[in-house]
Tab-separated table of C-alpha atoms in Angstrom:
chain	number	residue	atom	x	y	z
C	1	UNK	CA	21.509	32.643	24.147
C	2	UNK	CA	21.865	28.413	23.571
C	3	UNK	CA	18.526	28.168	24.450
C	4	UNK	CA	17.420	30.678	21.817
C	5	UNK	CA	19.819	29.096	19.041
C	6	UNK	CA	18.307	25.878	19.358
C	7	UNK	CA	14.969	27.361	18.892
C	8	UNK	CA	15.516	28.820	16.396
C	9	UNK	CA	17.273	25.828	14.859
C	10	UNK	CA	14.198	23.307	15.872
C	11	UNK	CA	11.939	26.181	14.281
C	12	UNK	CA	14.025	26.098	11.179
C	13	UNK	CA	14.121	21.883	10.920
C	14	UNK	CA	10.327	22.197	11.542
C	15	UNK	CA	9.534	24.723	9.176
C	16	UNK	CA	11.969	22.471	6.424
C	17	UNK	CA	9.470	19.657	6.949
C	18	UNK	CA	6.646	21.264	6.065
C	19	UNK	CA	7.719	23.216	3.041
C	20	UNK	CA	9.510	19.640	1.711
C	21	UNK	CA	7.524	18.675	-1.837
C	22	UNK	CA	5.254	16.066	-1.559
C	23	UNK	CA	6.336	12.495	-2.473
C	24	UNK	CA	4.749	11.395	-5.464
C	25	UNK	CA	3.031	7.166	-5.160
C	26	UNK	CA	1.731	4.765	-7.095
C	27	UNK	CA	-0.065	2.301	-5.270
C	28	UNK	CA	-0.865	-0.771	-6.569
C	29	UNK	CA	-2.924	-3.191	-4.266
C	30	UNK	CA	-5.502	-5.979	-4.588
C	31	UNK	CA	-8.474	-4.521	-3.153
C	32	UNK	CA	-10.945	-6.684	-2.415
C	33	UNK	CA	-9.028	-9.381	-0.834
C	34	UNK	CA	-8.530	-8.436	2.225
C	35	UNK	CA	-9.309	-5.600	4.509
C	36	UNK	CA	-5.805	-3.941	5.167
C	37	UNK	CA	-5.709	-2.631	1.328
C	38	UNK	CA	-8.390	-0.661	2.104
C	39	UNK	CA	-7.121	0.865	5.668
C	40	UNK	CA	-3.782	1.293	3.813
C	41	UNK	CA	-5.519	3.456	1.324
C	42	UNK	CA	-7.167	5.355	3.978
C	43	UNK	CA	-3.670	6.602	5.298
C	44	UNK	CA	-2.300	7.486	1.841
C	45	UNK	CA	-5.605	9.747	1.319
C	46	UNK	CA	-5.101	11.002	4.766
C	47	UNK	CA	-1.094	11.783	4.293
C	48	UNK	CA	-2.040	13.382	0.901
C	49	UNK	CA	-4.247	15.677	2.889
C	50	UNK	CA	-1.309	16.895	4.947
C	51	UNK	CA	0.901	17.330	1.884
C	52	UNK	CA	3.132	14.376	2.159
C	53	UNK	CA	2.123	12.543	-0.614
C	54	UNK	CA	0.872	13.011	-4.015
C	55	UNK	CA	-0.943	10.340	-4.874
C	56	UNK	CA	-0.260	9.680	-8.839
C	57	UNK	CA	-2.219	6.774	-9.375
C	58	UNK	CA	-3.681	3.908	-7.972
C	59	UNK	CA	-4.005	0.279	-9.758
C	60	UNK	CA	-5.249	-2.811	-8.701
C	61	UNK	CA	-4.016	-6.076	-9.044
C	62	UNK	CA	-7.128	-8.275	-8.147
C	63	UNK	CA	-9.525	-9.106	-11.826
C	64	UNK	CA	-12.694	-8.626	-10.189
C	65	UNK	CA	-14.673	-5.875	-11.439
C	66	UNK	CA	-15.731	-4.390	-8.563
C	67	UNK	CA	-12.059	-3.940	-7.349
C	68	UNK	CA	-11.713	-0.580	-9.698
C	69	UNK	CA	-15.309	0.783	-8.008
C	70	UNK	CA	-14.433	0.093	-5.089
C	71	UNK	CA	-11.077	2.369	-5.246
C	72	UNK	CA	-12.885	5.404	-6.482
C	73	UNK	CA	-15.752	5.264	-3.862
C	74	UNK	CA	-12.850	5.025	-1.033
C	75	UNK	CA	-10.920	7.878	-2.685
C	76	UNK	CA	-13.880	10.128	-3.326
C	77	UNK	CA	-14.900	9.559	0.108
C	78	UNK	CA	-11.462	10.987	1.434
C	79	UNK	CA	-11.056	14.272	-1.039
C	80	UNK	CA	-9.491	12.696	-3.838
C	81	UNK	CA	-11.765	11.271	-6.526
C	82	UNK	CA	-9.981	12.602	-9.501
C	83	UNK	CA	-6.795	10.051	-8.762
C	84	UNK	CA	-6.655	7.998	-11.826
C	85	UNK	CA	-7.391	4.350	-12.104
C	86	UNK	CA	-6.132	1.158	-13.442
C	87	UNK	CA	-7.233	-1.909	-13.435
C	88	UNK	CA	-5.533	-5.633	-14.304
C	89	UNK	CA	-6.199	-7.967	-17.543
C	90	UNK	CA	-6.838	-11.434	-16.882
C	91	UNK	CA	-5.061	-11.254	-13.317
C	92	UNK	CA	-5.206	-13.743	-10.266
C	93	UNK	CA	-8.110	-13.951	-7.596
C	94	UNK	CA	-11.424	-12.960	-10.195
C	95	UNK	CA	-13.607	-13.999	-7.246
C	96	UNK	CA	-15.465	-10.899	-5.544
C	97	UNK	CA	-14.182	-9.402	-2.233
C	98	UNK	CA	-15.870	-9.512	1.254
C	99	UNK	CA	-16.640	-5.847	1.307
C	100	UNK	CA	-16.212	-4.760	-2.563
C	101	UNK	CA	-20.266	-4.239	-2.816
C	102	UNK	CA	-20.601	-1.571	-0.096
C	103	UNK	CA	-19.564	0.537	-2.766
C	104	UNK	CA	-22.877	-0.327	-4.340
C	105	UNK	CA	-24.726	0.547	-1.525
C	106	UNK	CA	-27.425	2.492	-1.737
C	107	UNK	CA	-29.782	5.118	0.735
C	108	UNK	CA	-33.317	4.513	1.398
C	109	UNK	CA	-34.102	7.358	-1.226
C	110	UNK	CA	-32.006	4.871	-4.467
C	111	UNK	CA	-28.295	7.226	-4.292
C	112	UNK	CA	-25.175	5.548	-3.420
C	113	UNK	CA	-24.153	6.171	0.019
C	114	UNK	CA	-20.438	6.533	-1.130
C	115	UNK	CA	-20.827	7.873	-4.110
C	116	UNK	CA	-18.402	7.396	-7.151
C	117	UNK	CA	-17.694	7.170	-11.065
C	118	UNK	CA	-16.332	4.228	-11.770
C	119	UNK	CA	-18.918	1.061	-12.333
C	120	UNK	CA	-16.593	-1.806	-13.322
C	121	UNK	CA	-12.973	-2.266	-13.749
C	122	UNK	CA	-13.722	-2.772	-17.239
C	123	UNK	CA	-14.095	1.251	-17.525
C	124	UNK	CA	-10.351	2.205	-16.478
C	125	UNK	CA	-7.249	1.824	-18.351
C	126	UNK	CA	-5.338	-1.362	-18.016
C	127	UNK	CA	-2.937	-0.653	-15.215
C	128	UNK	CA	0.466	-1.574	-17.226
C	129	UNK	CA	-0.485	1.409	-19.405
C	130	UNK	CA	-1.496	4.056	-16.559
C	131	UNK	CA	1.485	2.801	-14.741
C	132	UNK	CA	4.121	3.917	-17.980
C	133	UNK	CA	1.779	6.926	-18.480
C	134	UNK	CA	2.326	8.215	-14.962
C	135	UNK	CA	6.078	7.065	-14.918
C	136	UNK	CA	6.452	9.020	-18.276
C	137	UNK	CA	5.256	12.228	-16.538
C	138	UNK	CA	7.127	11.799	-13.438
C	139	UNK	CA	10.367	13.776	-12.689
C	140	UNK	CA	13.684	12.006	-12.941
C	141	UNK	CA	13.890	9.504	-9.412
C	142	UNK	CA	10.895	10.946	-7.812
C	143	UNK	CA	8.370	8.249	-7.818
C	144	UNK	CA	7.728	6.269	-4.851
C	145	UNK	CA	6.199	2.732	-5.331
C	146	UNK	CA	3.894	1.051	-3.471
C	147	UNK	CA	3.083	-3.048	-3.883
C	148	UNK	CA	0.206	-4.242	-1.576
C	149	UNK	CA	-1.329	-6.869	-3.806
C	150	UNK	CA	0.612	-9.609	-6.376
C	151	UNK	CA	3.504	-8.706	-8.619
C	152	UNK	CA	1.589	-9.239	-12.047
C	153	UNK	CA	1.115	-5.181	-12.965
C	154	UNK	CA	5.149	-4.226	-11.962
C	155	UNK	CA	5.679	-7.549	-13.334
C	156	UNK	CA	4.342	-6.617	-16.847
C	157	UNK	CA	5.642	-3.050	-16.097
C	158	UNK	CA	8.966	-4.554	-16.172
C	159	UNK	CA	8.872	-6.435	-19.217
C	160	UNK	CA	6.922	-3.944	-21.506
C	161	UNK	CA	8.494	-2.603	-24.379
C	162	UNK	CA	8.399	1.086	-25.917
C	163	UNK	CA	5.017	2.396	-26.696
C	164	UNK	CA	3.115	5.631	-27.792
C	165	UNK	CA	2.890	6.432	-24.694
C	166	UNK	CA	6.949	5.899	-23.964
C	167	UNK	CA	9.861	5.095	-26.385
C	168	UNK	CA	11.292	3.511	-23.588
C	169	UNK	CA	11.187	0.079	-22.125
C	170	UNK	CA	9.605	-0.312	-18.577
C	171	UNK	CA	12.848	-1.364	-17.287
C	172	UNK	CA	14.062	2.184	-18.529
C	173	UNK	CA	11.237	4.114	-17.204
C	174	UNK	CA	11.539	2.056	-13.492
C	175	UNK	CA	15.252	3.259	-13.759
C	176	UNK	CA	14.736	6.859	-14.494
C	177	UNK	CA	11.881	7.618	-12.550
C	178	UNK	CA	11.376	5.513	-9.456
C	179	UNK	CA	13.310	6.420	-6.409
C	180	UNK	CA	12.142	3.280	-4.305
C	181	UNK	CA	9.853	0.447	-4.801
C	182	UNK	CA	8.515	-0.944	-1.044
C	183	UNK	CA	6.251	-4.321	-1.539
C	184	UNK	CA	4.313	-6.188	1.006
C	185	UNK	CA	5.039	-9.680	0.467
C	186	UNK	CA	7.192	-12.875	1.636
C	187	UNK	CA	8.196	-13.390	5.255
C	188	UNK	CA	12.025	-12.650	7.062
C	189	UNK	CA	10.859	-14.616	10.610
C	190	UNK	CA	9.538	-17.787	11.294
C	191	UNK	CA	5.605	-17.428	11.470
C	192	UNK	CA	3.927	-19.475	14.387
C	193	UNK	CA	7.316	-21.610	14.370
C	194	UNK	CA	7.323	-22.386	10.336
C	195	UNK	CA	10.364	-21.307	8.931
C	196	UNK	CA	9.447	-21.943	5.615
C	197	UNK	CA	6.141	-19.976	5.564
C	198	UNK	CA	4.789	-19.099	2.081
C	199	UNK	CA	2.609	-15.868	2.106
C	200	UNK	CA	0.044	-14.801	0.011
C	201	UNK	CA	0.771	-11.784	-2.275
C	202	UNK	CA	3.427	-14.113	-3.597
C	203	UNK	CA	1.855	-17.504	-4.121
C	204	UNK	CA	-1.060	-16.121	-6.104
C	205	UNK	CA	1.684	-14.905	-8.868
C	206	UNK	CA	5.018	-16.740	-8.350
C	207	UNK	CA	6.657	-15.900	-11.488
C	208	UNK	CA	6.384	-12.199	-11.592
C	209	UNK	CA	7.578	-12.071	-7.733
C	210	UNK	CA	10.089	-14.601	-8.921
C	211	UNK	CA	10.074	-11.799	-11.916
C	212	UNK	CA	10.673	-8.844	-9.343
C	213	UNK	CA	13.428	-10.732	-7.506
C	214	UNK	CA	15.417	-11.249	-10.035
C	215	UNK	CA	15.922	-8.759	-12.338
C	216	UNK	CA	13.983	-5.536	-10.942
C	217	UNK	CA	15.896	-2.403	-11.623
C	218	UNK	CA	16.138	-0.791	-8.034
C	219	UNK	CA	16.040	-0.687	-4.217
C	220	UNK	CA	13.229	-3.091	-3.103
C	221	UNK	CA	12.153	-2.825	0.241
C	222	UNK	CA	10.009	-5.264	1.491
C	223	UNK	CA	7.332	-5.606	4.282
C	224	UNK	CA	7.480	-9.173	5.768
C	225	UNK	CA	4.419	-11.585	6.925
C	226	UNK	CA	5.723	-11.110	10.346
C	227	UNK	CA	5.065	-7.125	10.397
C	228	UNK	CA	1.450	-7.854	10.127
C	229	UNK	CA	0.944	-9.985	12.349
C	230	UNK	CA	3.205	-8.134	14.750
C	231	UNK	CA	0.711	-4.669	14.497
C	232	UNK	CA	-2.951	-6.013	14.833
C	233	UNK	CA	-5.577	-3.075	14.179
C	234	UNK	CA	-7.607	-2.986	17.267
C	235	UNK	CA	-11.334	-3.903	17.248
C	236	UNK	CA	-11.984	-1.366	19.786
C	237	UNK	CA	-11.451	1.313	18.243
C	238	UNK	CA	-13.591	-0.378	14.871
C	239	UNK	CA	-15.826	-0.325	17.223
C	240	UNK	CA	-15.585	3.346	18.900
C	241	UNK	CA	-13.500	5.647	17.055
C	242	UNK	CA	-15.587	6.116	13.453
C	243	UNK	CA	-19.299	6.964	14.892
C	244	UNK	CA	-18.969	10.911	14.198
C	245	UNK	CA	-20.676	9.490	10.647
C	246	UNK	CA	-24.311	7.469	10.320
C	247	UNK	CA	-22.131	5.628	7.749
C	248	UNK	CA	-18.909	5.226	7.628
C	249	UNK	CA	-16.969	3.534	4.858
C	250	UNK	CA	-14.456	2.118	6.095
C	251	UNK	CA	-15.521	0.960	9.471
C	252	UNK	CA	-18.329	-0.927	7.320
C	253	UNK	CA	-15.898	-2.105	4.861
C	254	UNK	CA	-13.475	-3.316	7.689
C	255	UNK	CA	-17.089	-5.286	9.651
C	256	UNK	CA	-17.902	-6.775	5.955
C	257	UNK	CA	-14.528	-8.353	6.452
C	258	UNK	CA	-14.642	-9.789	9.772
C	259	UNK	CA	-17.959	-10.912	8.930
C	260	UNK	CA	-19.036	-9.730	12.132
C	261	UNK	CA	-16.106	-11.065	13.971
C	262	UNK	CA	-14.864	-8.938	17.063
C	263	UNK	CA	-11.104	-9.572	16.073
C	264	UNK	CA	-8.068	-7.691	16.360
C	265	UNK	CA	-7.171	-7.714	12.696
C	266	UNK	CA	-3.628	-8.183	11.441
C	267	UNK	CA	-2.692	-5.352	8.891
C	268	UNK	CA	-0.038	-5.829	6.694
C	269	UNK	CA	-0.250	-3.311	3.959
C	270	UNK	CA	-0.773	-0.051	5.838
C	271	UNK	CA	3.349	-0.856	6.677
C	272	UNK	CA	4.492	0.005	2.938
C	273	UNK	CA	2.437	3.076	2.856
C	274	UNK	CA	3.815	4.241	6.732
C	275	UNK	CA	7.483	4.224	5.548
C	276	UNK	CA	6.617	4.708	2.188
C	277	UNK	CA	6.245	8.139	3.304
C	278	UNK	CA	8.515	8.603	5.880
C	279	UNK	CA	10.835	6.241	6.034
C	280	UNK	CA	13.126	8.894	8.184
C	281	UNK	CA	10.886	8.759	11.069
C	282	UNK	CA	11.723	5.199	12.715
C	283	UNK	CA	8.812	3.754	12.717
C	284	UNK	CA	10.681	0.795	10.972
C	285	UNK	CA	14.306	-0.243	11.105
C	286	UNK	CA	15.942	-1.735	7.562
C	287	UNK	CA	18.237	-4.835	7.363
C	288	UNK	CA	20.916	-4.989	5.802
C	289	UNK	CA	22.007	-5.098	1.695
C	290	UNK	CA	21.228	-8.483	-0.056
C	291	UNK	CA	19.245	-10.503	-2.025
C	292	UNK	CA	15.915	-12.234	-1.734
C	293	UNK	CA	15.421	-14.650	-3.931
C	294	UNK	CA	11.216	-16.450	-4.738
C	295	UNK	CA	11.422	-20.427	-5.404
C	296	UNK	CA	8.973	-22.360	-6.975
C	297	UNK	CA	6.967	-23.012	-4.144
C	298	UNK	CA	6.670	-18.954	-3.608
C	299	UNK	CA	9.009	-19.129	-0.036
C	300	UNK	CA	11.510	-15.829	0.004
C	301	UNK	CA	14.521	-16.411	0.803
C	302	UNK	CA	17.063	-13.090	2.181
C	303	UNK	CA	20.816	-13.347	2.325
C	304	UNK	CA	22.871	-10.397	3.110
C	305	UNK	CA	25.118	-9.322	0.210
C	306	UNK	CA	26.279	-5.480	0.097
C	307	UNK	CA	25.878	-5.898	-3.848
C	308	UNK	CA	22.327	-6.532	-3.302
C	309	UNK	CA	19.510	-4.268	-3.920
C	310	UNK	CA	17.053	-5.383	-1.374
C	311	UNK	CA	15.994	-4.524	2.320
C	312	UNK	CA	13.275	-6.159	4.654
C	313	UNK	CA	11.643	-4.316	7.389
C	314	UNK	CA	11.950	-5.082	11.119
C	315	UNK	CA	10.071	-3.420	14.123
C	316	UNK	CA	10.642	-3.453	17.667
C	317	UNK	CA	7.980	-4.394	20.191
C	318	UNK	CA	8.141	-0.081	21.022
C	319	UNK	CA	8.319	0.886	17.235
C	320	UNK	CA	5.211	-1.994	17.010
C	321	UNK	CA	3.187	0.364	19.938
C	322	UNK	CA	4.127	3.258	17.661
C	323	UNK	CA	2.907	1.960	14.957
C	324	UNK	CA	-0.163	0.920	15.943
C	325	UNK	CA	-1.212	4.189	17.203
C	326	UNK	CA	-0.226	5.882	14.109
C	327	UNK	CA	-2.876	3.175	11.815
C	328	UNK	CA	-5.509	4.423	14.685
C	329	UNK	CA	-5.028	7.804	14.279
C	330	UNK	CA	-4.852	7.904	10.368
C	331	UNK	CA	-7.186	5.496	9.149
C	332	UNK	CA	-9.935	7.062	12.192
C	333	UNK	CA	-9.230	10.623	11.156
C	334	UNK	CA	-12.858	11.987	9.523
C	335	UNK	CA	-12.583	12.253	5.919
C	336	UNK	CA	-12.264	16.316	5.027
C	337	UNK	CA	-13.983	15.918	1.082
């Protein structure tokens, strides 16, 4: 008679996981730049698929014009190429990406072999506006967000005033509607024995991380330097595990990076959209309270202070196997259009 009660008890907690609501993300990255925005895409497509996520909108952070294009080919190729997109105003990096022009490529008969809507970045709203558009629309502390690139669109988020799309400020839309901002950026550990390591997603815009620091009204949870390099994506399974397609998008995307390199890449961004989504499954553990704090130079600084309202993740050696199998099993999952 136990036995049966806990049955029916793991029966009922499994059944409650499947009929929870989907969380609804934003996910702002700066595709283009490196590969991981793209593989960290890949898994929010694929976790929309199973219902976990609703994916809201996507915006990007990089001022290239292919950056937008790029977006919508990867989301069309995965089921989802009605997910609006918006792109940055005179942003940082404007220099093209390694693999933003295999979007443009094209069969031996002239049509694009990942086809899409979008031409330039120039054709989608500027993300600050889709950003208070979709926050408008959003239930009361629903909205999950999710930073991959540089702080400049929650940046200007934050500081933009009452509109027609919103008589309130962003601050007062981020407080209403966002349940929980996670960013990639800055670094908790020493990196290749620097402890004063300065990471990228925060150098390229130092006073709108400085910006989000300071005065951003919410949890922020953030995914350290050191998680990256920590979870390499392995090259063999670039190499064996996407073949079931003559062309594959993201297996070329990911060799356009590399530039042909064999490498077990580090992947930094697919962390924020991992425990984004479930961050009750332990694929992460969370520090403590307190407050980080961006200097001039762009180091982050974390000291632990219960009246603080920011985390960094950590991962354990076995949570870093875990994880790593999870990215291989997501981002190598065929797309189902």
């Amino acid at each position: 008679m136990k036995i049966h009660t806990l049955l029916f008890a793991a029966a009922l907690a499994v059944l409650s996981v499947r009929a929870a609501e989907p969380v609804p993300v934003i996910f702002d990255t700066d595709m283009g730049n490196d590969i991981d925005d793209a593989m960290a895409l890949v898994i929010l497509t694929q976790l929309a698929q199973r219902g976990a996520v609703d994916i809201l909108a996507v915006t990007s952070s990089k001022d290239h014009p292919l950056s937008a294009p790029y977006i919508d080919a990867l989301n069309t190729y995965y089921g989802f190429p009605e997910v609006p997109i918006g792109a940055v105003r005179n942003g940082a990096t404007p220099e093209e990406g390694r693999y933003s022009a295999v979007a443009k490529r094209k069969s031996s008969g002239g049509d694009l072999l990942y086809p899409h809507d979008v031409n330039s970045g120039e054709e989608v709203p500027d993300a600050v506006s889709l950003l208070r558009e979709k926050l408008s629309e959003a239930k009361d502390g629903s909205v999950v967000l999710m930073q991959v690139g540089f702080f400049t669109n929650l940046a200007r988020l934050l500081d933009s005033p009452p509109d027609d799309i919103s008589e309130k400020s962003g601050k007062d839309l981020i407080t209403q509607k966002v349940k929980r901002t996670i960013i990639m950026a800055g670094s908790f550990a020493p990196i290749r024995q620097n402890t004063r390591y300065i990471e990228y997603n925060v150098i390229k815009d130092i006073p709108s991380a400085q910006r989000l620091a300071d005065d951003w009204p919410g949890e922020l949870v953030w995914s350290g330097f050191e998680i990256g390099i920590a979870s390499p994506y392995p090259w063999e399974s670039i190499a064996s595990d996407f073949d079931y397609l003559p062309n594959h998008l993201l297996k070329e995307s990911y060799i356009s990076w590399v530039q042909g390199k064999e490498v077990d890449r580090p992947t930094w961004d697919l962390s924020v959209v991992l425990h984004g989504a479930y961050p009750e499954r332990q694929y992460f553990d969370e520090s403590a309270l307190g407050k980080v704090t961006v200097d001039d130079r762009g180091h982050t600084d974390f000291e632990v202070n219960k009246d603080g309202n920011d985390r960094y993740l950590m991962m354990s050696d076995l949570q870093a196997a875990r994880v790593v199998e999870a990215y291989i099993q997501l981002c190598s999952e065929p797309p189902r259009p």
